[in-house]
PDB file of C-alpha atoms in Angstrom:
ATOM      1  CA  MET A  10      12.859 -29.612 -50.231  1.00 39.00           C
ATOM      2  CA  VAL A  11      13.827 -30.268 -46.637  1.00 39.00           C
ATOM      3  CA  SER A  12      13.298 -33.475 -44.708  1.00 41.00           C
ATOM      4  CA  PRO A  13      13.470 -33.679 -40.904  1.00 41.00           C
ATOM      5  CA  LEU A  14      17.060 -33.954 -39.739  1.00 45.00           C
ATOM      6  CA  GLN A  15      17.683 -36.949 -37.529  1.00 50.00           C
ATOM      7  CA  ASP A  16      20.544 -38.127 -35.314  1.00 51.00           C
ATOM      8  CA  LEU A  17      22.416 -34.854 -35.684  1.00 67.00           C
ATOM      9  CA  THR A  18      22.080 -33.550 -32.151  1.00 64.00           C
ATOM     10  CA  GLN A  19      25.756 -33.797 -31.237  1.00 82.00           C
ATOM     11  CA  ILE A  20      27.630 -32.870 -34.393  1.00 92.00           C
ATOM     12  CA  GLU A  21      31.219 -31.863 -33.596  1.00 94.00           C
ATOM     13  CA  ALA A  22      32.528 -31.169 -37.134  1.00 96.00           C
ATOM     14  CA  VAL A  23      31.359 -30.893 -40.722  1.00 97.00           C
ATOM     15  CA  ILE A  24      32.965 -32.253 -43.878  1.00 98.00           C
ATOM     16  CA  PHE A  25      31.966 -30.533 -47.128  1.00 98.00           C
ATOM     17  CA  ASP A  26      32.250 -31.847 -50.653  1.00 98.00           C
ATOM     18  CA  LEU A  27      33.310 -29.231 -53.226  1.00 98.00           C
ATOM     19  CA  ASP A  28      32.014 -29.655 -56.793  1.00 97.00           C
ATOM     20  CA  GLY A  29      28.228 -29.508 -56.918  1.00 97.00           C
ATOM     21  CA  THR A  30      27.992 -28.856 -53.185  1.00 98.00           C
ATOM     22  CA  MET A  31      29.782 -25.563 -52.564  1.00 98.00           C
ATOM     23  CA  VAL A  32      30.820 -24.469 -56.061  1.00 98.00           C
ATOM     24  CA  HIS A  33      29.012 -24.857 -59.388  1.00 98.00           C
ATOM     25  CA  THR A  34      32.032 -25.940 -61.437  1.00 97.00           C
ATOM     26  CA  LEU A  35      30.338 -27.425 -64.488  1.00 96.00           C
ATOM     27  CA  GLY A  36      31.523 -24.503 -66.646  1.00 97.00           C
ATOM     28  CA  ASP A  37      35.158 -25.154 -65.699  1.00 97.00           C
ATOM     29  CA  PHE A  38      34.828 -28.827 -66.596  1.00 96.00           C
ATOM     30  CA  GLN A  39      33.206 -28.012 -69.909  1.00 96.00           C
ATOM     31  CA  VAL A  40      35.841 -25.524 -71.020  1.00 97.00           C
ATOM     32  CA  ALA A  41      38.803 -27.664 -69.931  1.00 97.00           C
ATOM     33  CA  LEU A  42      37.386 -30.811 -71.501  1.00 97.00           C
ATOM     34  CA  HIS A  43      36.414 -29.169 -74.778  1.00 96.00           C
ATOM     35  CA  ARG A  44      39.952 -27.793 -75.099  1.00 97.00           C
ATOM     36  CA  THR A  45      41.421 -31.183 -74.188  1.00 97.00           C
ATOM     37  CA  MET A  46      39.399 -32.995 -76.831  1.00 96.00           C
ATOM     38  CA  ALA A  47      40.420 -30.430 -79.428  1.00 95.00           C
ATOM     39  CA  ASP A  48      44.084 -31.065 -78.580  1.00 96.00           C
ATOM     40  CA  LEU A  49      43.497 -34.772 -79.231  1.00 94.00           C
ATOM     41  CA  ASP A  50      41.682 -34.096 -82.524  1.00 91.00           C
ATOM     42  CA  LEU A  51      38.518 -35.548 -81.011  1.00 93.00           C
ATOM     43  CA  PRO A  52      35.048 -34.009 -81.353  1.00 92.00           C
ATOM     44  CA  PRO A  53      33.527 -32.063 -78.452  1.00 92.00           C
ATOM     45  CA  VAL A  54      31.651 -34.041 -75.824  1.00 93.00           C
ATOM     46  CA  SER A  55      28.182 -32.960 -74.815  1.00 92.00           C
ATOM     47  CA  ASN A  56      27.757 -30.860 -71.706  1.00 91.00           C
ATOM     48  CA  ALA A  57      25.065 -33.250 -70.516  1.00 92.00           C
ATOM     49  CA  LEU A  58      27.510 -36.170 -70.627  1.00 94.00           C
ATOM     50  CA  ILE A  59      30.106 -34.154 -68.744  1.00 95.00           C
ATOM     51  CA  GLU A  60      27.606 -33.328 -66.002  1.00 92.00           C
ATOM     52  CA  GLN A  61      26.607 -36.979 -65.625  1.00 93.00           C
ATOM     53  CA  THR A  62      30.241 -38.092 -65.390  1.00 93.00           C
ATOM     54  CA  ILE A  63      31.492 -35.603 -62.773  1.00 91.00           C
ATOM     55  CA  GLY A  64      32.044 -36.837 -59.243  1.00 85.00           C
ATOM     56  CA  LYS A  65      34.303 -39.874 -59.182  1.00 87.00           C
ATOM     57  CA  GLY A  66      37.589 -38.091 -59.754  1.00 87.00           C
ATOM     58  CA  SER A  67      39.254 -36.504 -62.743  1.00 90.00           C
ATOM     59  CA  GLU A  68      40.970 -39.689 -63.907  1.00 92.00           C
ATOM     60  CA  HIS A  69      37.626 -41.500 -64.003  1.00 92.00           C
ATOM     61  CA  LEU A  70      36.095 -38.524 -65.828  1.00 94.00           C
ATOM     62  CA  ILE A  71      38.781 -38.538 -68.520  1.00 96.00           C
ATOM     63  CA  ARG A  72      38.704 -42.312 -68.997  1.00 96.00           C
ATOM     64  CA  THR A  73      34.912 -42.413 -69.217  1.00 95.00           C
ATOM     65  CA  LEU A  74      34.766 -39.644 -71.790  1.00 95.00           C
ATOM     66  CA  LEU A  75      37.587 -41.138 -73.868  1.00 95.00           C
ATOM     67  CA  ALA A  76      35.811 -44.502 -73.886  1.00 93.00           C
ATOM     68  CA  TYR A  77      32.744 -42.771 -75.264  1.00 93.00           C
ATOM     69  CA  GLN A  78      34.694 -40.720 -77.787  1.00 92.00           C
ATOM     70  CA  ILE A  79      36.457 -43.636 -79.495  1.00 89.00           C
ATOM     71  CA  THR A  80      33.127 -45.356 -80.177  1.00 88.00           C
ATOM     72  CA  ARG A  81      31.742 -42.381 -82.105  1.00 86.00           C
ATOM     73  CA  SER A  82      31.273 -42.919 -85.822  1.00 79.00           C
ATOM     74  CA  GLU A  83      32.951 -39.630 -86.686  1.00 79.00           C
ATOM     75  CA  VAL A  84      36.167 -40.644 -84.936  1.00 80.00           C
ATOM     76  CA  LYS A  85      38.054 -42.180 -87.865  1.00 58.00           C
ATOM     77  CA  GLY A  86      39.835 -45.432 -87.165  1.00 56.00           C
ATOM     78  CA  GLY A  87      38.033 -45.913 -83.872  1.00 49.00           C
ATOM     79  CA  GLY A  88      36.686 -49.093 -82.368  1.00 46.00           C
ATOM     80  CA  GLN A  89      37.422 -52.356 -84.179  1.00 46.00           C
ATOM     81  CA  ALA A  90      38.985 -50.593 -87.159  1.00 43.00           C
ATOM     82  CA  CYS A  91      41.943 -49.385 -85.124  1.00 49.00           C
ATOM     83  CA  PRO A  92      42.443 -51.177 -81.809  1.00 52.00           C
ATOM     84  CA  ALA A  93      45.474 -48.960 -81.111  1.00 61.00           C
ATOM     85  CA  LEU A  94      43.069 -46.069 -80.589  1.00 79.00           C
ATOM     86  CA  SER A  95      42.210 -47.031 -77.026  1.00 89.00           C
ATOM     87  CA  VAL A  96      41.602 -45.298 -73.741  1.00 93.00           C
ATOM     88  CA  ASP A  97      44.986 -46.445 -72.455  1.00 93.00           C
ATOM     89  CA  ALA A  98      46.735 -45.153 -75.569  1.00 92.00           C
ATOM     90  CA  LEU A  99      45.085 -41.747 -75.276  1.00 94.00           C
ATOM     91  CA  PHE A 100      44.932 -41.293 -71.523  1.00 96.00           C
ATOM     92  CA  ASP A 101      48.389 -39.947 -70.678  1.00 96.00           C
ATOM     93  CA  ARG A 102      48.216 -37.135 -73.236  1.00 96.00           C
ATOM     94  CA  ALA A 103      44.576 -36.423 -72.397  1.00 97.00           C
ATOM     95  CA  TRP A 104      45.398 -36.208 -68.681  1.00 96.00           C
ATOM     96  CA  GLN A 105      48.358 -33.905 -69.324  1.00 97.00           C
ATOM     97  CA  ARG A 106      46.334 -31.578 -71.540  1.00 97.00           C
ATOM     98  CA  TYR A 107      43.359 -31.620 -69.165  1.00 96.00           C
ATOM     99  CA  GLN A 108      45.513 -30.609 -66.204  1.00 95.00           C
ATOM    100  CA  HIS A 109      47.070 -27.845 -68.279  1.00 97.00           C
ATOM    101  CA  HIS A 110      43.727 -26.416 -69.368  1.00 97.00           C
ATOM    102  CA  TYR A 111      41.951 -26.868 -66.030  1.00 96.00           C
ATOM    103  CA  LEU A 112      44.629 -25.114 -64.030  1.00 94.00           C
ATOM    104  CA  GLN A 113      44.565 -22.236 -66.527  1.00 96.00           C
ATOM    105  CA  ILE A 114      40.836 -21.590 -66.068  1.00 97.00           C
ATOM    106  CA  ASN A 115      40.184 -23.036 -62.595  1.00 98.00           C
ATOM    107  CA  GLY A 116      37.331 -21.028 -61.073  1.00 98.00           C
ATOM    108  CA  GLN A 117      36.844 -18.661 -64.020  1.00 97.00           C
ATOM    109  CA  PHE A 118      33.671 -20.402 -65.189  1.00 98.00           C
ATOM    110  CA  ALA A 119      32.469 -21.429 -61.720  1.00 98.00           C
ATOM    111  CA  ASP A 120      30.302 -19.799 -59.054  1.00 98.00           C
ATOM    112  CA  VAL A 121      29.734 -20.372 -55.354  1.00 98.00           C
ATOM    113  CA  TYR A 122      26.191 -21.617 -54.857  1.00 98.00           C
ATOM    114  CA  PRO A 123      23.737 -19.314 -53.051  1.00 98.00           C
ATOM    115  CA  GLY A 124      23.590 -20.098 -49.342  1.00 98.00           C
ATOM    116  CA  VAL A 125      27.056 -21.630 -49.075  1.00 98.00           C
ATOM    117  CA  LEU A 126      28.847 -18.598 -47.705  1.00 98.00           C
ATOM    118  CA  GLU A 127      26.076 -17.972 -45.179  1.00 97.00           C
ATOM    119  CA  ALA A 128      26.345 -21.516 -43.809  1.00 97.00           C
ATOM    120  CA  LEU A 129      30.129 -21.465 -43.615  1.00 98.00           C
ATOM    121  CA  GLN A 130      30.111 -18.125 -41.816  1.00 97.00           C
ATOM    122  CA  VAL A 131      27.640 -19.373 -39.197  1.00 96.00           C
ATOM    123  CA  PHE A 132      29.645 -22.527 -38.554  1.00 96.00           C
ATOM    124  CA  ALA A 133      32.869 -20.511 -38.362  1.00 96.00           C
ATOM    125  CA  GLU A 134      31.303 -18.154 -35.817  1.00 95.00           C
ATOM    126  CA  GLN A 135      30.208 -21.171 -33.793  1.00 93.00           C
ATOM    127  CA  GLY A 136      33.741 -22.534 -33.849  1.00 94.00           C
ATOM    128  CA  LEU A 137      32.642 -25.736 -35.569  1.00 95.00           C
ATOM    129  CA  PRO A 138      35.649 -27.416 -37.233  1.00 97.00           C
ATOM    130  CA  MET A 139      35.230 -27.852 -40.996  1.00 98.00           C
ATOM    131  CA  ALA A 140      37.066 -29.816 -43.654  1.00 98.00           C
ATOM    132  CA  CYS A 141      36.712 -29.984 -47.422  1.00 98.00           C
ATOM    133  CA  LEU A 142      36.868 -33.468 -48.923  1.00 98.00           C
ATOM    134  CA  THR A 143      36.609 -33.774 -52.691  1.00 97.00           C
ATOM    135  CA  ASN A 144      37.476 -36.272 -55.412  1.00 95.00           C
ATOM    136  CA  LYS A 145      38.997 -33.350 -57.327  1.00 95.00           C
ATOM    137  CA  PRO A 146      42.826 -33.398 -57.402  1.00 93.00           C
ATOM    138  CA  LEU A 147      44.125 -31.558 -54.352  1.00 97.00           C
ATOM    139  CA  SER A 148      45.981 -28.907 -56.349  1.00 95.00           C
ATOM    140  CA  PHE A 149      42.780 -28.099 -58.254  1.00 96.00           C
ATOM    141  CA  ALA A 150      40.746 -27.956 -55.033  1.00 97.00           C
ATOM    142  CA  LEU A 151      43.154 -25.692 -53.158  1.00 98.00           C
ATOM    143  CA  ALA A 152      43.347 -23.253 -56.057  1.00 97.00           C
ATOM    144  CA  LEU A 153      39.564 -23.179 -56.455  1.00 98.00           C
ATOM    145  CA  LEU A 154      38.892 -22.594 -52.764  1.00 98.00           C
ATOM    146  CA  LYS A 155      41.408 -19.740 -52.777  1.00 98.00           C
ATOM    147  CA  GLU A 156      39.939 -18.266 -55.982  1.00 97.00           C
ATOM    148  CA  LYS A 157      36.481 -18.230 -54.409  1.00 98.00           C
ATOM    149  CA  SER A 158      37.726 -16.941 -51.014  1.00 98.00           C
ATOM    150  CA  LEU A 159      36.524 -20.057 -49.208  1.00 98.00           C
ATOM    151  CA  ASP A 160      39.891 -21.480 -48.191  1.00 98.00           C
ATOM    152  CA  HIS A 161      40.033 -19.789 -44.776  1.00 98.00           C
ATOM    153  CA  PHE A 162      36.986 -21.713 -43.551  1.00 98.00           C
ATOM    154  CA  PHE A 163      38.708 -25.094 -43.673  1.00 98.00           C
ATOM    155  CA  GLY A 164      41.304 -26.445 -41.316  1.00 97.00           C
ATOM    156  CA  HIS A 165      41.826 -29.418 -43.620  1.00 98.00           C
ATOM    157  CA  VAL A 166      41.431 -29.898 -47.361  1.00 98.00           C
ATOM    158  CA  PHE A 167      41.792 -33.324 -48.976  1.00 98.00           C
ATOM    159  CA  GLY A 168      41.542 -34.220 -52.648  1.00 97.00           C
ATOM    160  CA  GLY A 169      41.059 -37.313 -54.728  1.00 95.00           C
ATOM    161  CA  ASP A 170      44.806 -37.911 -54.728  1.00 96.00           C
ATOM    162  CA  SER A 171      45.254 -37.414 -50.976  1.00 98.00           C
ATOM    163  CA  PHE A 172      44.519 -41.045 -50.110  1.00 98.00           C
ATOM    164  CA  GLU A 173      44.808 -44.470 -51.716  1.00 97.00           C
ATOM    165  CA  ARG A 174      41.109 -44.527 -52.609  1.00 97.00           C
ATOM    166  CA  LYS A 175      38.394 -41.995 -53.446  1.00 96.00           C
ATOM    167  CA  LYS A 176      34.750 -41.624 -52.459  1.00 97.00           C
ATOM    168  CA  PRO A 177      32.497 -43.659 -52.525  1.00 96.00           C
ATOM    169  CA  ASP A 178      35.098 -45.676 -50.617  1.00 97.00           C
ATOM    170  CA  PRO A 179      34.860 -44.702 -46.925  1.00 98.00           C
ATOM    171  CA  LEU A 180      38.640 -44.327 -46.495  1.00 98.00           C
ATOM    172  CA  PRO A 181      38.771 -40.576 -47.322  1.00 98.00           C
ATOM    173  CA  ILE A 182      36.060 -39.829 -44.759  1.00 98.00           C
ATOM    174  CA  LEU A 183      37.721 -41.994 -42.115  1.00 98.00           C
ATOM    175  CA  LYS A 184      41.022 -40.190 -42.711  1.00 98.00           C
ATOM    176  CA  THR A 185      39.326 -36.779 -42.633  1.00 98.00           C
ATOM    177  CA  CYS A 186      37.615 -37.591 -39.326  1.00 98.00           C
ATOM    178  CA  GLU A 187      41.005 -38.660 -38.003  1.00 98.00           C
ATOM    179  CA  ALA A 188      42.492 -35.324 -39.043  1.00 98.00           C
ATOM    180  CA  LEU A 189      39.594 -33.443 -37.450  1.00 98.00           C
ATOM    181  CA  GLY A 190      39.886 -35.523 -34.295  1.00 98.00           C
ATOM    182  CA  THR A 191      36.160 -36.228 -34.201  1.00 97.00           C
ATOM    183  CA  PRO A 192      34.275 -39.540 -34.062  1.00 96.00           C
ATOM    184  CA  MET A 193      32.520 -40.620 -37.254  1.00 95.00           C
ATOM    185  CA  ALA A 194      29.078 -40.659 -35.666  1.00 93.00           C
ATOM    186  CA  ARG A 195      29.480 -36.992 -34.701  1.00 94.00           C
ATOM    187  CA  THR A 196      30.943 -35.764 -37.979  1.00 96.00           C
ATOM    188  CA  LEU A 197      28.473 -34.622 -40.618  1.00 97.00           C
ATOM    189  CA  MET A 198      29.187 -35.215 -44.311  1.00 98.00           C
ATOM    190  CA  VAL A 199      27.587 -32.667 -46.653  1.00 98.00           C
ATOM    191  CA  GLY A 200      27.555 -33.561 -50.333  1.00 98.00           C
ATOM    192  CA  ASP A 201      25.569 -33.651 -53.537  1.00 97.00           C
ATOM    193  CA  SER A 202      25.750 -37.235 -54.757  1.00 96.00           C
ATOM    194  CA  SER A 203      25.450 -40.927 -54.038  1.00 96.00           C
ATOM    195  CA  ASN A 204      29.270 -41.018 -53.835  1.00 95.00           C
ATOM    196  CA  ASP A 205      29.171 -38.815 -50.751  1.00 97.00           C
ATOM    197  CA  ALA A 206      26.295 -40.740 -49.221  1.00 97.00           C
ATOM    198  CA  GLN A 207      27.796 -44.177 -49.813  1.00 97.00           C
ATOM    199  CA  ALA A 208      31.121 -43.116 -48.364  1.00 98.00           C
ATOM    200  CA  ALA A 209      29.465 -41.543 -45.326  1.00 98.00           C
ATOM    201  CA  HIS A 210      27.206 -44.518 -44.647  1.00 97.00           C
ATOM    202  CA  ALA A 211      30.131 -46.928 -44.895  1.00 97.00           C
ATOM    203  CA  ALA A 212      32.200 -44.744 -42.549  1.00 97.00           C
ATOM    204  CA  GLY A 213      29.376 -44.426 -40.019  1.00 95.00           C
ATOM    205  CA  CYS A 214      28.874 -40.687 -40.563  1.00 96.00           C
ATOM    206  CA  PRO A 215      25.495 -38.952 -40.915  1.00 95.00           C
ATOM    207  CA  VAL A 216      25.057 -37.297 -44.299  1.00 96.00           C
ATOM    208  CA  VAL A 217      23.059 -34.378 -45.702  1.00 96.00           C
ATOM    209  CA  LEU A 218      22.701 -33.952 -49.459  1.00 97.00           C
ATOM    210  CA  VAL A 219      21.962 -30.841 -51.494  1.00 98.00           C
ATOM    211  CA  THR A 220      19.458 -31.109 -54.323  1.00 97.00           C
ATOM    212  CA  TYR A 221      21.158 -28.879 -56.886  1.00 96.00           C
ATOM    213  CA  GLY A 222      24.452 -30.682 -57.556  1.00 95.00           C
ATOM    214  CA  TYR A 223      25.796 -33.426 -59.805  1.00 95.00           C
ATOM    215  CA  ASN A 224      24.462 -36.902 -59.105  1.00 94.00           C
ATOM    216  CA  HIS A 225      25.238 -38.752 -62.327  1.00 89.00           C
ATOM    217  CA  GLY A 226      21.889 -37.776 -63.838  1.00 89.00           C
ATOM    218  CA  GLN A 227      19.901 -39.334 -60.984  1.00 93.00           C
ATOM    219  CA  ARG A 228      17.560 -37.767 -58.423  1.00 94.00           C
ATOM    220  CA  VAL A 229      19.606 -37.267 -55.274  1.00 96.00           C
ATOM    221  CA  GLN A 230      16.430 -37.541 -53.209  1.00 95.00           C
ATOM    222  CA  ASP A 231      16.429 -41.257 -54.038  1.00 96.00           C
ATOM    223  CA  THR A 232      19.702 -41.625 -52.148  1.00 96.00           C
ATOM    224  CA  PRO A 233      19.273 -42.277 -48.402  1.00 95.00           C
ATOM    225  CA  ALA A 234      20.313 -39.314 -46.260  1.00 95.00           C
ATOM    226  CA  ALA A 235      19.354 -37.522 -43.066  1.00 92.00           C
ATOM    227  CA  ALA A 236      18.155 -34.591 -45.189  1.00 92.00           C
ATOM    228  CA  TRP A 237      17.994 -33.159 -48.690  1.00 95.00           C
ATOM    229  CA  LEU A 238      18.404 -29.380 -48.749  1.00 96.00           C
ATOM    230  CA  ASP A 239      17.724 -26.893 -51.516  1.00 97.00           C
ATOM    231  CA  SER A 240      20.182 -24.443 -49.928  1.00 97.00           C
ATOM    232  CA  LEU A 241      23.002 -24.846 -47.439  1.00 98.00           C
ATOM    233  CA  ALA A 242      21.850 -21.627 -45.820  1.00 97.00           C
ATOM    234  CA  ALA A 243      19.171 -23.743 -44.109  1.00 95.00           C
ATOM    235  CA  LEU A 244      21.621 -26.183 -42.562  1.00 95.00           C
ATOM    236  CA  PRO A 245      22.823 -24.243 -39.480  1.00 92.00           C
ATOM    237  CA  ALA A 246      19.294 -23.451 -38.330  1.00 81.00           C
ATOM    238  CA  HIS A 247      18.206 -27.059 -38.688  1.00 76.00           C
ATOM    239  CA  LEU A 248      21.232 -28.337 -36.826  1.00 80.00           C
ATOM    240  CA  SER A 249      20.618 -25.974 -33.952  1.00 72.00           C
ATOM    241  CA  ALA A 250      16.894 -26.747 -33.930  1.00 51.00           C
ATOM    242  CA  VAL A 251      17.121 -30.486 -33.459  1.00 43.00           C
TER     243      VAL A 251
END
């Protein structure tokens, strides 16, 4: 589905989200998290829950899933029976094991979405500056972009640990625009979730959302944006047509 693009006539740079926007990374998350839970002697979490929890940074992902895990009836000693079994008590080891497993498989169970490469190539040929801004830890993001041969498109890459706050806070977008040297109103944010949209709106950037990503189980079309695109391959033509 495509809506008419508005107020995008003088775009000078584009900021792209990573997970759910350029790369379908759900498989990586699933494998790393299943292995992490096994290390903690916790049962597997459902893939549906993982998909709904992606997007606000890896620390938030781990804490949310641990909070769910310790309430499960099959987790012995959980909840009121054993207050010591808490998210805080489990987090450090969970985070260490998650980083270990994720970095081992980063990109192996992930695929670049159709249309992404086409859009990036067009923008590169046009000389349009591009940055990647993700809530994923920077080391994870850099390795993934390199694994998928996308790294050369971006003059700047920022992760969830690059700044004091993550999306949906506007700070990461403001800092990315500063690095690009472009005004917010002329820098397009391209993402897949309400996190991207909220951050862009607060920063004063126009935003386009893709319909195929991870939006916490909600319809992304219900999130205000200049457009909702089924494929990023359509974006260059629409930008040049306005």
